[in-house]
Coordinates of N, CA and C in Angstrom, one line a residue:
X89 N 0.8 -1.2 0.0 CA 0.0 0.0 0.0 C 0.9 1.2 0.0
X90 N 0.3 2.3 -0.7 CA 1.3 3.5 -0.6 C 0.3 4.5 0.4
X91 N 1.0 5.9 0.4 CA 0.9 6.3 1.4 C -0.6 7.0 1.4
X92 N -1.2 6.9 0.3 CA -2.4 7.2 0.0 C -3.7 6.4 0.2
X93 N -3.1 5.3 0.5 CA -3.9 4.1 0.9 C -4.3 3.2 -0.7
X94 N -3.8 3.5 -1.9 CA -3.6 3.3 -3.0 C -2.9 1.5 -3.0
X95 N -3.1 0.8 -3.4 CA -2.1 -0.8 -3.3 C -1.0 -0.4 -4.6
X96 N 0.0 -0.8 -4.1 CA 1.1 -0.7 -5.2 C 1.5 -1.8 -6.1
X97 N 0.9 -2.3 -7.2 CA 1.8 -2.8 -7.8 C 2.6 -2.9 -8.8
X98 N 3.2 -4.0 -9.2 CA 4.2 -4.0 -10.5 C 3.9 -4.2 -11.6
X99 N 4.0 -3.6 -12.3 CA 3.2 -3.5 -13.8 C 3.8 -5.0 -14.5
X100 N 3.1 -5.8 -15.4 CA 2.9 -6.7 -16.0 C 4.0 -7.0 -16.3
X101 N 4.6 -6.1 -17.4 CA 5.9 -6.4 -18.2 C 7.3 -5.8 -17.1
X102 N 7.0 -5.1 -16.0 CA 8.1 -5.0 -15.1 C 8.4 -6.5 -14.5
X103 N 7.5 -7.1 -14.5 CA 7.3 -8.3 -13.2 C 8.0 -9.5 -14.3
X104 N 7.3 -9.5 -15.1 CA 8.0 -10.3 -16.1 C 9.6 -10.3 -17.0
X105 N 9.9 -9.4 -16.7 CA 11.4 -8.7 -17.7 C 12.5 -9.1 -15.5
X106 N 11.8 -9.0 -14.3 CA 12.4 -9.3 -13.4 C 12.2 -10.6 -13.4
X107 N 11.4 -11.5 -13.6 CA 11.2 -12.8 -13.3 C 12.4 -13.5 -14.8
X108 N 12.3 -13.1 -16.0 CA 13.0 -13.4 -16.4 C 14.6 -13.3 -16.2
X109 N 14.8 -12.2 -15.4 CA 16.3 -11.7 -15.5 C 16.6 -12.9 -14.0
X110 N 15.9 -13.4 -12.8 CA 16.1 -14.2 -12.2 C 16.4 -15.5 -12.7
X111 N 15.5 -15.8 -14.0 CA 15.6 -17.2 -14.0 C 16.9 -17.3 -15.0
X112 N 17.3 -16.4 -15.7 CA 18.4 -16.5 -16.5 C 19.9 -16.5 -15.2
X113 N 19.9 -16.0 -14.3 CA 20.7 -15.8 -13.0 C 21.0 -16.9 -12.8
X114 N 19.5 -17.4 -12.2 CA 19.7 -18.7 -11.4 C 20.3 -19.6 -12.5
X115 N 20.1 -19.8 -13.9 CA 20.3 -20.7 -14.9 C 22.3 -20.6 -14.8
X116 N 22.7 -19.0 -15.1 CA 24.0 -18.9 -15.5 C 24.1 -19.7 -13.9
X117 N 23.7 -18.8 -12.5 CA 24.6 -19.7 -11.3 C 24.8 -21.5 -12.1
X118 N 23.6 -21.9 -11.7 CA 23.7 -23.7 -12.0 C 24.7 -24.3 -13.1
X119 N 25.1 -23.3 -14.1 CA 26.0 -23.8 -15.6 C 27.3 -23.3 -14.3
X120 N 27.9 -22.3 -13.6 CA 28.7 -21.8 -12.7 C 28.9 -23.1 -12.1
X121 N 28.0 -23.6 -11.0 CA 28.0 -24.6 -10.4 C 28.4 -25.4 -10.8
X122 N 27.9 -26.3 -11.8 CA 28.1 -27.6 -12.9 C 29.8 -27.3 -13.2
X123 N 30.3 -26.4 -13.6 CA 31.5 -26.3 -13.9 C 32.4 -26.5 -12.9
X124 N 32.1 -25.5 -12.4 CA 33.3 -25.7 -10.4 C 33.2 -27.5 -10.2
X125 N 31.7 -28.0 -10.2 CA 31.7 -29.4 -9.7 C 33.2 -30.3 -10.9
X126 N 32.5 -29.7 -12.4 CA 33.8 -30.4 -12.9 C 34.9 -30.1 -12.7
X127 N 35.5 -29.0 -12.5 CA 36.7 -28.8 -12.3 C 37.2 -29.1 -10.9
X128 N 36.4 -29.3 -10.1 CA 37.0 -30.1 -8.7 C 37.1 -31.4 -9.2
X129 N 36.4 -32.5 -9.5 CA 36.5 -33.8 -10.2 C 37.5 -33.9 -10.9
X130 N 37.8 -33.1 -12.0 CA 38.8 -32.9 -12.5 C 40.3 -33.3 -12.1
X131 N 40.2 -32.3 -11.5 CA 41.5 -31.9 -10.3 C 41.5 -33.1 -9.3
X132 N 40.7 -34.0 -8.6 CA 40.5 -35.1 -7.9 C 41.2 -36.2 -8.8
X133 N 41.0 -35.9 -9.8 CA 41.8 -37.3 -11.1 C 42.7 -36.9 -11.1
X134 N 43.2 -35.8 -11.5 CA 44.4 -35.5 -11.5 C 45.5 -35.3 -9.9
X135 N 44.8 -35.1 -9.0 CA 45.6 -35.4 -8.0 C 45.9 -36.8 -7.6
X136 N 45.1 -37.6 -8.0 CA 45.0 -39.1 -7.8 C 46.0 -39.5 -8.8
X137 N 46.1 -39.3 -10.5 CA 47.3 -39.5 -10.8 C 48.8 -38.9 -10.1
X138 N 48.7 -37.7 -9.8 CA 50.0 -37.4 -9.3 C 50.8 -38.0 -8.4
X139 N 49.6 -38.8 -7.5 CA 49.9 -39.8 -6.5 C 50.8 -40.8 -7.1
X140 N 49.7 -41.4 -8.0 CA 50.0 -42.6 -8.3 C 51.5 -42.3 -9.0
X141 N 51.8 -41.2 -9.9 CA 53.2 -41.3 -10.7 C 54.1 -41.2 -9.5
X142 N 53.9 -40.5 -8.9 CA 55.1 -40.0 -7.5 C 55.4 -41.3 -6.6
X143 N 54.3 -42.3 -6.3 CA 54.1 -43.5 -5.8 C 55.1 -44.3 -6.5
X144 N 54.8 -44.4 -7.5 CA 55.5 -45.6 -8.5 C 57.6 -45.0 -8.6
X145 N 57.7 -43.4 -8.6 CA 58.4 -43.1 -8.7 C 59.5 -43.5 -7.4
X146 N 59.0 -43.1 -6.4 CA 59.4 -43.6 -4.8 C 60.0 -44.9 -4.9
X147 N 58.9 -45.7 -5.5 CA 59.4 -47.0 -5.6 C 60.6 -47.8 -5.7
X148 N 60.4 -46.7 -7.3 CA 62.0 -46.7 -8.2 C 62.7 -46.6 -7.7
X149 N 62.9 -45.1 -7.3 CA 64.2 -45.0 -6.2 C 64.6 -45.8 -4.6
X150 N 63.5 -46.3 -4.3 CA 64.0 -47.2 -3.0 C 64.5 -48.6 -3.8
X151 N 64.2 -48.8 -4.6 CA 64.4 -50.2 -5.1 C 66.0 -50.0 -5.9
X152 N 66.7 -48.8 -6.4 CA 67.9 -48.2 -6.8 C 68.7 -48.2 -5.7
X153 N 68.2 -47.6 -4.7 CA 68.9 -47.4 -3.4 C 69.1 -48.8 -3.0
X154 N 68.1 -50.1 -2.8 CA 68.4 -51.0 -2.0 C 69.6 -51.5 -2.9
X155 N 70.1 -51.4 -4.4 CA 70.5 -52.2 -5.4 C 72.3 -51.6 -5.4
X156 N 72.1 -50.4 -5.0 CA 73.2 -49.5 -4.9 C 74.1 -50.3 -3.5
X157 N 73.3 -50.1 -2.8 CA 73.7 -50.7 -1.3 C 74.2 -51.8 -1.5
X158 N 73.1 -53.0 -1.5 CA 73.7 -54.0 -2.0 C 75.2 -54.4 -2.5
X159 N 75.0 -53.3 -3.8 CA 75.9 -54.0 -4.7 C 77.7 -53.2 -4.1
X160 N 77.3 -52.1 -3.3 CA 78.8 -51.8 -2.3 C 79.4 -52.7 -1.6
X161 N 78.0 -53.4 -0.6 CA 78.5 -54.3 0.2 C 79.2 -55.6 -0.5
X162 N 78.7 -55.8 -1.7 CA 79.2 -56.6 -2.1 C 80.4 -56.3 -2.3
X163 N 80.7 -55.7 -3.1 CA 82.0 -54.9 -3.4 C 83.0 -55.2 -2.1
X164 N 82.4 -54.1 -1.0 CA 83.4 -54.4 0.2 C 83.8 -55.6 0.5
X165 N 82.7 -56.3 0.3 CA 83.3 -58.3 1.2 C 84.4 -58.5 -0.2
X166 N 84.1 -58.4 -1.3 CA 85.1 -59.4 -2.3 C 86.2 -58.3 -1.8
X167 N 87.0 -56.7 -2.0 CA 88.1 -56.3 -1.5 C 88.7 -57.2 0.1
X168 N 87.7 -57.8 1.0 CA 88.1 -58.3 2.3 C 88.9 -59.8 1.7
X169 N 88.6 -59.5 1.0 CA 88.7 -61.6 0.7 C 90.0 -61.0 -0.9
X170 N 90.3 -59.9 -1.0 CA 91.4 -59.9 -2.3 C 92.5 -60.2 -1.9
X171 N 93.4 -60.5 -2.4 CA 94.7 -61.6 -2.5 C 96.1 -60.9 -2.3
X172 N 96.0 -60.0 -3.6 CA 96.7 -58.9 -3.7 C 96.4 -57.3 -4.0
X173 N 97.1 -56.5 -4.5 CA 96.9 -55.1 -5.1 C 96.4 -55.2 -6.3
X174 N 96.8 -56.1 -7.3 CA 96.2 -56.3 -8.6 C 94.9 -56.5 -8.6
X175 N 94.2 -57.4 -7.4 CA 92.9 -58.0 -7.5 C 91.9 -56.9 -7.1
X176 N 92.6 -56.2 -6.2 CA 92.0 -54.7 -5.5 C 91.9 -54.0 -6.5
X177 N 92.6 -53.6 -7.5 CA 92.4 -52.4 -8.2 C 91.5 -53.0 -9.7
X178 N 91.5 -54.5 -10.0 CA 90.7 -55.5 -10.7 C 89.6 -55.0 -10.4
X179 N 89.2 -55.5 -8.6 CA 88.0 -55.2 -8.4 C 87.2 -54.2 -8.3
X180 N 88.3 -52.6 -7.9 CA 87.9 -51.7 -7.9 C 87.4 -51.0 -9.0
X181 N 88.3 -51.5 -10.3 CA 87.4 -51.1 -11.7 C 86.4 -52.0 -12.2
X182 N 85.7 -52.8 -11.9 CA 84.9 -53.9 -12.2 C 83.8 -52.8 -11.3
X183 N 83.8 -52.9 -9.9 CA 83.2 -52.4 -9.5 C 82.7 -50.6 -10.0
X184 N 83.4 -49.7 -10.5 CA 82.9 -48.3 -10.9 C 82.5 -48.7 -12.5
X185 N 83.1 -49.6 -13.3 CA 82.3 -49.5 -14.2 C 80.9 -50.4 -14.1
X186 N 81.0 -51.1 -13.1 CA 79.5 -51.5 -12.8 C 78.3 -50.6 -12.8
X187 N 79.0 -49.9 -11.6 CA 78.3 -48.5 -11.1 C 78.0 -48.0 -12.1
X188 N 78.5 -47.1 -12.8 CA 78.1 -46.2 -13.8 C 77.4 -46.7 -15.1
X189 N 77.4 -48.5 -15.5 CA 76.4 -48.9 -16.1 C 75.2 -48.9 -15.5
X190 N 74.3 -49.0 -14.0 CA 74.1 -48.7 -13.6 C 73.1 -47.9 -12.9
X191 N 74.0 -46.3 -12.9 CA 73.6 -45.5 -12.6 C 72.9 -44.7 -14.2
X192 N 73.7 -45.1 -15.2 CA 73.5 -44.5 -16.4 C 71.6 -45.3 -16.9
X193 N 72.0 -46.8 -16.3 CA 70.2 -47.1 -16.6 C 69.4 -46.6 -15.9
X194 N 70.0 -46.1 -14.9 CA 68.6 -46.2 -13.3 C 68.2 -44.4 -13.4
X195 N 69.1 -43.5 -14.6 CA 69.1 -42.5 -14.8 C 68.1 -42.3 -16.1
X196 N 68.3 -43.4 -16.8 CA 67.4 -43.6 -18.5 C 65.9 -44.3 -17.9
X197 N 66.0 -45.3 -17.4 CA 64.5 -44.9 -16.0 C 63.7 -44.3 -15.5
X198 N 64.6 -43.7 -14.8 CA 63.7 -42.0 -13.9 C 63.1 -41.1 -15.1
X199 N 64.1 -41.1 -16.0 CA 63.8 -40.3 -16.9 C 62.1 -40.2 -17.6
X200 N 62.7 -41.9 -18.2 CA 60.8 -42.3 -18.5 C 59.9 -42.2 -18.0
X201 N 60.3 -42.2 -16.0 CA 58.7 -42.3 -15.6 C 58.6 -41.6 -15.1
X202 N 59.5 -40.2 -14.8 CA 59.5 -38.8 -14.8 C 58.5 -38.3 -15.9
X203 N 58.6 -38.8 -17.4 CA 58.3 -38.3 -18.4 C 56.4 -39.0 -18.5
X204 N 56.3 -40.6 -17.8 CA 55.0 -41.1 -18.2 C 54.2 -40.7 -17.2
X205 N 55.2 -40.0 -16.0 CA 54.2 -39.0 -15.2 C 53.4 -37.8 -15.5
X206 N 54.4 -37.0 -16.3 CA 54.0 -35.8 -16.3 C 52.6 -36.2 -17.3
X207 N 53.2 -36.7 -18.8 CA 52.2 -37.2 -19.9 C 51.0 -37.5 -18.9
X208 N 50.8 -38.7 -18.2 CA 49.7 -39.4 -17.6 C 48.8 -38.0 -16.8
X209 N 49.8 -36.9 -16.2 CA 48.9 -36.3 -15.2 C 48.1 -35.2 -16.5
X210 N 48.8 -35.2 -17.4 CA 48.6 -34.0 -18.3 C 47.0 -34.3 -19.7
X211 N 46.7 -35.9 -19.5 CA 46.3 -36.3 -20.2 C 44.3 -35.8 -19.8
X212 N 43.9 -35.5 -21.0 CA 42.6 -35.3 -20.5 C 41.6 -36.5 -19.8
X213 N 41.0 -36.6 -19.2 CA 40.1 -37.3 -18.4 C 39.0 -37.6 -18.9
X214 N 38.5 -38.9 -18.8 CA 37.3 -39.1 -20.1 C 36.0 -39.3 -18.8

């Protein structure tokens, strides 16, 4: 009511041009919404890959590391058990060219699944 005691209302095409401009709102919110939902899901796959590549990655390297180790100690016992200086320095180069075959695979390795990580986390999501 206005102040006249008159009832106030909204004219036909006002009520309608507002009702419209709401439901277009609420429509863009919900396409807004729908998207954020995918792009969190999104991002939930893709952090779940990153896991998994970094996972498998760890692996690698604990399983490099136990192999490294290993293969010192081994090293160290045959020097305890060498005969002479010939067999020491035998074994000492047997052993670094070991190493560096090696280290040169366990480097061509990382490399790939450094690389089928990144690929895998980069890949789109079906």
């Amino acid at each position: 009511m206005t102040e006249d005691g008159r009832r106030f209302e909204i004219p036909k095409d006002m009520r309608a041009m507002a009702e419209a401009g709401i439901d277009q709102a609420r429509q863009t919110f919900e396409q807004l919404l729908a998207g954020a939902e995918a792009t969190a899901g999104s991002l939930e796959q893709r952090s779940a890959t990153v896991r998994a590549g970094a996972k498998d990655i760890g692996a690698k390297v604990l399983s490099y590391a136990e192999r490294n180790v290993q293969s010192s100690l081994d090293y160290a016992q045959s020097l305890v058990h060498a005969k002479d200086l010939p067999e020491v320095l035998r074994l000492h180069s047997e052993f670094v060219q070991g190493q560096m075959r090696s280290l040169t695979e366990q480097a061509s390795e990382m490399g790939q699944a450094i690389g089928k990580a990144a690929i895998d986390t980069t890949k789109p999501k079906a």
